[in-house]
Amino acid sequence: QLSTINNILTKLDILYEEQHFIHGDFKLDNILIKFDNNEYYPYFFDLEFSLLLKKNIICIESINNPRVNLYLMLKPGYIITKDYLHIFDYYLFTITLYCYHEEFNKIETFLKLIEINFNENNVLFCYIYKRLYNYFKKKSPKPSLNTMLKYCDYNTIKKIIKSRASFIDMLTNS
């Protein structure tokens, strides 16, 4: 599972670095996996929220523009950076996986797995996963695949990523 996650996130990073690509809706439901010759190949789809950013910043024009703001719920005139949107792709991916693990009661096992197999390629993923765990272990009801989008607005993400809040602020104009 970690190898597949790493492969998916590596492909996302390559698209981000080379094409300035932001998926904007990077949930597990929007990734197809092809298995061929004992290898997993991810294919990303459902690109209606995606952006190709030539500039490092983007200004929120309305709740619908850019479409990723349907999740973030920022006010018009708010400015966010391309880096923040890349972190947001990671966040959506990670919270989706976290909710799958929650439904199958696999969070504790997966946390141990990422501790043992931690490597530089998935630092951001591991960090977000652990922050989600710390945030939700005190909350009831637990997030599910049906309720996870309640936790995808900017202010909630900032609370969950807590110790990096000043870093998050640097990536926006707040």
PDB file of C-alpha atoms in Angstrom:
ATOM      1  CA  GLN A   1       0.000   0.000   0.000  1.00  0.00           C
ATOM      2  CA  LEU A   2       2.808   2.431   0.830  1.00  0.00           C
ATOM      3  CA  SER A   3       4.536   1.666  -2.449  1.00  0.00           C
ATOM      4  CA  THR A   4       1.352   2.428  -4.395  1.00  0.00           C
ATOM      5  CA  ILE A   5       0.787   5.624  -2.387  1.00  0.00           C
ATOM      6  CA  ASN A   6       4.363   6.692  -3.033  1.00  0.00           C
ATOM      7  CA  ASN A   7       3.972   5.964  -6.739  1.00  0.00           C
ATOM      8  CA  ILE A   8       0.769   8.025  -6.933  1.00  0.00           C
ATOM      9  CA  LEU A   9       2.261  10.970  -5.050  1.00  0.00           C
ATOM     10  CA  THR A  10       5.476  10.840  -7.087  1.00  0.00           C
ATOM     11  CA  LYS A  11       3.405  11.108 -10.286  1.00  0.00           C
ATOM     12  CA  LEU A  12       1.464  14.021  -8.782  1.00  0.00           C
ATOM     13  CA  ASP A  13       4.740  15.757  -7.838  1.00  0.00           C
ATOM     14  CA  ILE A  14       6.137  15.281 -11.351  1.00  0.00           C
ATOM     15  CA  LEU A  15       3.017  16.824 -12.895  1.00  0.00           C
ATOM     16  CA  TYR A  16       3.205  19.675 -10.412  1.00  0.00           C
ATOM     17  CA  GLU A  17       6.902  20.400 -11.005  1.00  0.00           C
ATOM     18  CA  GLU A  18       6.957  19.940 -14.774  1.00  0.00           C
ATOM     19  CA  GLN A  19       3.507  21.172 -15.806  1.00  0.00           C
ATOM     20  CA  HIS A  20       2.454  23.330 -12.807  1.00  0.00           C
ATOM     21  CA  PHE A  21      -0.551  21.025 -12.548  1.00  0.00           C
ATOM     22  CA  ILE A  22      -3.038  21.167  -9.683  1.00  0.00           C
ATOM     23  CA  HIS A  23      -5.691  18.447  -9.680  1.00  0.00           C
ATOM     24  CA  GLY A  24      -7.977  20.256  -7.226  1.00  0.00           C
ATOM     25  CA  ASP A  25     -10.100  17.166  -6.518  1.00  0.00           C
ATOM     26  CA  PHE A  26      -7.412  14.597  -5.762  1.00  0.00           C
ATOM     27  CA  LYS A  27      -9.466  11.998  -3.921  1.00  0.00           C
ATOM     28  CA  LEU A  28      -8.931   8.266  -4.221  1.00  0.00           C
ATOM     29  CA  ASP A  29     -12.125   8.079  -6.273  1.00  0.00           C
ATOM     30  CA  ASN A  30     -10.359  10.101  -8.990  1.00  0.00           C
ATOM     31  CA  ILE A  31      -7.387   7.799  -9.409  1.00  0.00           C
ATOM     32  CA  LEU A  32      -7.398   4.656 -11.521  1.00  0.00           C
ATOM     33  CA  ILE A  33      -4.729   2.037 -10.935  1.00  0.00           C
ATOM     34  CA  LYS A  34      -3.542  -0.204 -13.734  1.00  0.00           C
ATOM     35  CA  PHE A  35      -1.632  -3.313 -12.721  1.00  0.00           C
ATOM     36  CA  ASP A  36       0.780  -4.520 -15.382  1.00  0.00           C
ATOM     37  CA  ASN A  37       3.974  -6.601 -15.106  1.00  0.00           C
ATOM     38  CA  ASN A  38       3.861  -6.504 -11.300  1.00  0.00           C
ATOM     39  CA  GLU A  39       3.760  -2.677 -11.384  1.00  0.00           C
ATOM     40  CA  TYR A  40       1.009  -0.262 -10.409  1.00  0.00           C
ATOM     41  CA  TYR A  41       0.415   2.688 -12.722  1.00  0.00           C
ATOM     42  CA  PRO A  42      -1.817   5.515 -11.521  1.00  0.00           C
ATOM     43  CA  TYR A  43      -4.037   7.452 -13.905  1.00  0.00           C
ATOM     44  CA  PHE A  44      -5.696  10.648 -12.722  1.00  0.00           C
ATOM     45  CA  PHE A  45      -9.130  11.613 -13.976  1.00  0.00           C
ATOM     46  CA  ASP A  46     -12.108  13.860 -13.141  1.00  0.00           C
ATOM     47  CA  LEU A  47     -10.134  16.958 -14.035  1.00  0.00           C
ATOM     48  CA  GLU A  48     -12.957  19.528 -13.871  1.00  0.00           C
ATOM     49  CA  PHE A  49     -11.301  21.216 -10.841  1.00  0.00           C
ATOM     50  CA  SER A  50      -7.776  21.008 -12.261  1.00  0.00           C
ATOM     51  CA  LEU A  51      -5.579  24.000 -13.007  1.00  0.00           C
ATOM     52  CA  LEU A  52      -2.381  24.602 -14.956  1.00  0.00           C
ATOM     53  CA  LEU A  53      -0.833  27.538 -13.144  1.00  0.00           C
ATOM     54  CA  LYS A  54       1.693  29.718 -14.915  1.00  0.00           C
ATOM     55  CA  LYS A  55       1.849  32.147 -11.995  1.00  0.00           C
ATOM     56  CA  ASN A  56       2.727  31.298  -8.423  1.00  0.00           C
ATOM     57  CA  ILE A  57      -0.442  32.891  -7.047  1.00  0.00           C
ATOM     58  CA  ILE A  58      -4.112  32.693  -7.828  1.00  0.00           C
ATOM     59  CA  CYS A  59      -6.825  35.089  -6.770  1.00  0.00           C
ATOM     60  CA  ILE A  60     -10.190  33.787  -5.655  1.00  0.00           C
ATOM     61  CA  GLU A  61     -12.828  35.485  -7.787  1.00  0.00           C
ATOM     62  CA  SER A  62     -15.934  33.820  -6.364  1.00  0.00           C
ATOM     63  CA  ILE A  63     -17.064  30.710  -4.497  1.00  0.00           C
ATOM     64  CA  ASN A  64     -17.062  28.926  -7.884  1.00  0.00           C
ATOM     65  CA  ASN A  65     -13.879  30.326  -9.391  1.00  0.00           C
ATOM     66  CA  PRO A  66     -11.502  28.590  -9.308  1.00  0.00           C
ATOM     67  CA  ARG A  67     -13.637  25.508  -8.764  1.00  0.00           C
ATOM     68  CA  VAL A  68     -11.327  24.216  -6.029  1.00  0.00           C
ATOM     69  CA  ASN A  69     -12.817  27.016  -3.936  1.00  0.00           C
ATOM     70  CA  LEU A  70     -16.011  24.957  -3.644  1.00  0.00           C
ATOM     71  CA  TYR A  71     -13.954  23.001  -1.098  1.00  0.00           C
ATOM     72  CA  LEU A  72     -11.821  25.767   0.382  1.00  0.00           C
ATOM     73  CA  MET A  73     -14.668  28.312   0.751  1.00  0.00           C
ATOM     74  CA  LEU A  74     -12.421  31.372   0.630  1.00  0.00           C
ATOM     75  CA  LYS A  75     -13.841  34.869   0.166  1.00  0.00           C
ATOM     76  CA  PRO A  76     -13.456  36.691  -3.160  1.00  0.00           C
ATOM     77  CA  GLY A  77     -10.180  38.578  -3.350  1.00  0.00           C
ATOM     78  CA  TYR A  78      -8.312  35.988  -1.288  1.00  0.00           C
ATOM     79  CA  ILE A  79      -4.944  35.021  -2.744  1.00  0.00           C
ATOM     80  CA  ILE A  80      -3.441  31.540  -2.455  1.00  0.00           C
ATOM     81  CA  THR A  81      -0.236  30.137  -3.859  1.00  0.00           C
ATOM     82  CA  LYS A  82       0.396  27.273  -6.203  1.00  0.00           C
ATOM     83  CA  ASP A  83       2.297  25.552  -3.368  1.00  0.00           C
ATOM     84  CA  TYR A  84      -0.751  25.711  -1.106  1.00  0.00           C
ATOM     85  CA  LEU A  85      -2.912  24.143  -3.822  1.00  0.00           C
ATOM     86  CA  HIS A  86      -0.357  21.335  -4.171  1.00  0.00           C
ATOM     87  CA  ILE A  87      -0.563  20.737  -0.416  1.00  0.00           C
ATOM     88  CA  PHE A  88      -4.352  20.770  -0.811  1.00  0.00           C
ATOM     89  CA  ASP A  89      -4.082  17.957  -3.389  1.00  0.00           C
ATOM     90  CA  TYR A  90      -2.069  15.972  -0.834  1.00  0.00           C
ATOM     91  CA  TYR A  91      -4.602  16.786   1.860  1.00  0.00           C
ATOM     92  CA  LEU A  92      -7.602  15.558  -0.182  1.00  0.00           C
ATOM     93  CA  PHE A  93      -5.763  12.383  -1.093  1.00  0.00           C
ATOM     94  CA  THR A  94      -4.719  11.757   2.516  1.00  0.00           C
ATOM     95  CA  ILE A  95      -8.093  12.464   4.129  1.00  0.00           C
ATOM     96  CA  THR A  96      -9.762  10.129   1.638  1.00  0.00           C
ATOM     97  CA  LEU A  97      -7.313   7.357   2.483  1.00  0.00           C
ATOM     98  CA  TYR A  98      -7.717   8.113   6.200  1.00  0.00           C
ATOM     99  CA  CYS A  99     -11.506   7.716   5.900  1.00  0.00           C
ATOM    100  CA  TYR A 100     -11.092   4.370   4.124  1.00  0.00           C
ATOM    101  CA  HIS A 101      -8.808   3.243   6.926  1.00  0.00           C
ATOM    102  CA  GLU A 102     -11.332   4.495   9.491  1.00  0.00           C
ATOM    103  CA  GLU A 103     -14.123   2.466   7.885  1.00  0.00           C
ATOM    104  CA  PHE A 104     -11.991  -0.687   7.892  1.00  0.00           C
ATOM    105  CA  ASN A 105     -10.513   0.002  11.342  1.00  0.00           C
ATOM    106  CA  LYS A 106      -6.966   0.139   9.943  1.00  0.00           C
ATOM    107  CA  ILE A 107      -5.700   3.525  11.150  1.00  0.00           C
ATOM    108  CA  GLU A 108      -3.521   2.275  14.019  1.00  0.00           C
ATOM    109  CA  THR A 109      -1.971  -0.422  11.836  1.00  0.00           C
ATOM    110  CA  PHE A 110      -1.264   2.035   9.044  1.00  0.00           C
ATOM    111  CA  LEU A 111       0.295   4.545  11.451  1.00  0.00           C
ATOM    112  CA  LYS A 112       2.734   1.865  12.611  1.00  0.00           C
ATOM    113  CA  LEU A 113       3.477   0.991   8.996  1.00  0.00           C
ATOM    114  CA  ILE A 114       4.337   4.556   8.026  1.00  0.00           C
ATOM    115  CA  GLU A 115       6.517   4.934  11.127  1.00  0.00           C
ATOM    116  CA  ILE A 116       8.531   1.864  10.139  1.00  0.00           C
ATOM    117  CA  ASN A 117       8.683   2.666   6.419  1.00  0.00           C
ATOM    118  CA  PHE A 118       8.987   6.422   6.602  1.00  0.00           C
ATOM    119  CA  ASN A 119      11.061   7.888   3.792  1.00  0.00           C
ATOM    120  CA  GLU A 120      11.726  11.273   2.245  1.00  0.00           C
ATOM    121  CA  ASN A 121       9.346  10.698  -0.662  1.00  0.00           C
ATOM    122  CA  ASN A 122       6.224  10.732   1.457  1.00  0.00           C
ATOM    123  CA  VAL A 123       7.043  13.176   4.259  1.00  0.00           C
ATOM    124  CA  LEU A 124       4.100  15.470   3.536  1.00  0.00           C
ATOM    125  CA  PHE A 125       1.680  12.560   3.229  1.00  0.00           C
ATOM    126  CA  CYS A 126       2.876  11.045   6.540  1.00  0.00           C
ATOM    127  CA  TYR A 127       2.702  14.413   8.274  1.00  0.00           C
ATOM    128  CA  ILE A 128      -0.871  15.072   7.131  1.00  0.00           C
ATOM    129  CA  TYR A 129      -1.964  11.530   7.996  1.00  0.00           C
ATOM    130  CA  LYS A 130      -0.596  11.893  11.536  1.00  0.00           C
ATOM    131  CA  ARG A 131      -2.206  15.319  11.929  1.00  0.00           C
ATOM    132  CA  LEU A 132      -5.552  13.851  10.828  1.00  0.00           C
ATOM    133  CA  TYR A 133      -5.141  11.087  13.380  1.00  0.00           C
ATOM    134  CA  ASN A 134      -4.359  13.547  16.182  1.00  0.00           C
ATOM    135  CA  TYR A 135      -7.277  15.759  15.198  1.00  0.00           C
ATOM    136  CA  PHE A 136      -9.896  13.021  14.862  1.00  0.00           C
ATOM    137  CA  LYS A 137      -8.907  10.774  17.761  1.00  0.00           C
ATOM    138  CA  LYS A 138     -10.665  13.242  20.084  1.00  0.00           C
ATOM    139  CA  LYS A 139     -13.701  13.784  17.866  1.00  0.00           C
ATOM    140  CA  SER A 140     -16.954  11.944  17.553  1.00  0.00           C
ATOM    141  CA  PRO A 141     -18.399  10.918  15.197  1.00  0.00           C
ATOM    142  CA  LYS A 142     -15.346   9.862  13.229  1.00  0.00           C
ATOM    143  CA  PRO A 143     -15.037  11.125   9.659  1.00  0.00           C
ATOM    144  CA  SER A 144     -16.266   8.861   6.906  1.00  0.00           C
ATOM    145  CA  LEU A 145     -16.189   8.863   3.141  1.00  0.00           C
ATOM    146  CA  ASN A 146     -19.648  10.460   3.294  1.00  0.00           C
ATOM    147  CA  THR A 147     -18.625  13.253   5.667  1.00  0.00           C
ATOM    148  CA  MET A 148     -14.983  13.909   4.752  1.00  0.00           C
ATOM    149  CA  LEU A 149     -15.749  16.943   2.598  1.00  0.00           C
ATOM    150  CA  LYS A 150     -16.853  18.761   5.771  1.00  0.00           C
ATOM    151  CA  TYR A 151     -13.161  18.845   6.670  1.00  0.00           C
ATOM    152  CA  CYS A 152     -11.850  20.288   3.402  1.00  0.00           C
ATOM    153  CA  ASP A 153     -12.403  24.004   3.856  1.00  0.00           C
ATOM    154  CA  TYR A 154      -9.420  26.285   4.427  1.00  0.00           C
ATOM    155  CA  ASN A 155     -10.087  27.025   8.116  1.00  0.00           C
ATOM    156  CA  THR A 156     -10.540  23.361   9.048  1.00  0.00           C
ATOM    157  CA  ILE A 157      -7.405  22.349   7.152  1.00  0.00           C
ATOM    158  CA  LYS A 158      -5.512  25.083   8.996  1.00  0.00           C
ATOM    159  CA  LYS A 159      -6.747  23.683  12.349  1.00  0.00           C
ATOM    160  CA  ILE A 160      -5.822  20.112  11.415  1.00  0.00           C
ATOM    161  CA  ILE A 161      -2.353  21.011  10.162  1.00  0.00           C
ATOM    162  CA  LYS A 162      -2.078  23.124  13.328  1.00  0.00           C
ATOM    163  CA  SER A 163       1.651  23.233  13.996  1.00  0.00           C
ATOM    164  CA  ARG A 164       2.282  24.368  10.445  1.00  0.00           C
ATOM    165  CA  ALA A 165      -0.385  27.102  10.544  1.00  0.00           C
ATOM    166  CA  SER A 166       2.172  29.899  10.158  1.00  0.00           C
ATOM    167  CA  PHE A 167       3.555  28.080   7.106  1.00  0.00           C
ATOM    168  CA  ILE A 168       0.014  27.799   5.715  1.00  0.00           C
ATOM    169  CA  ASP A 169      -0.491  31.538   6.318  1.00  0.00           C
ATOM    170  CA  MET A 170       2.670  32.253   4.302  1.00  0.00           C
ATOM    171  CA  LEU A 171       1.130  30.443   1.347  1.00  0.00           C
ATOM    172  CA  THR A 172      -1.944  32.656   1.435  1.00  0.00           C
ATOM    173  CA  ASN A 173      -2.623  36.285   2.135  1.00  0.00           C
ATOM    174  CA  SER A 174      -4.146  35.752   5.592  1.00  0.00           C
TER     175      SER A 174
END
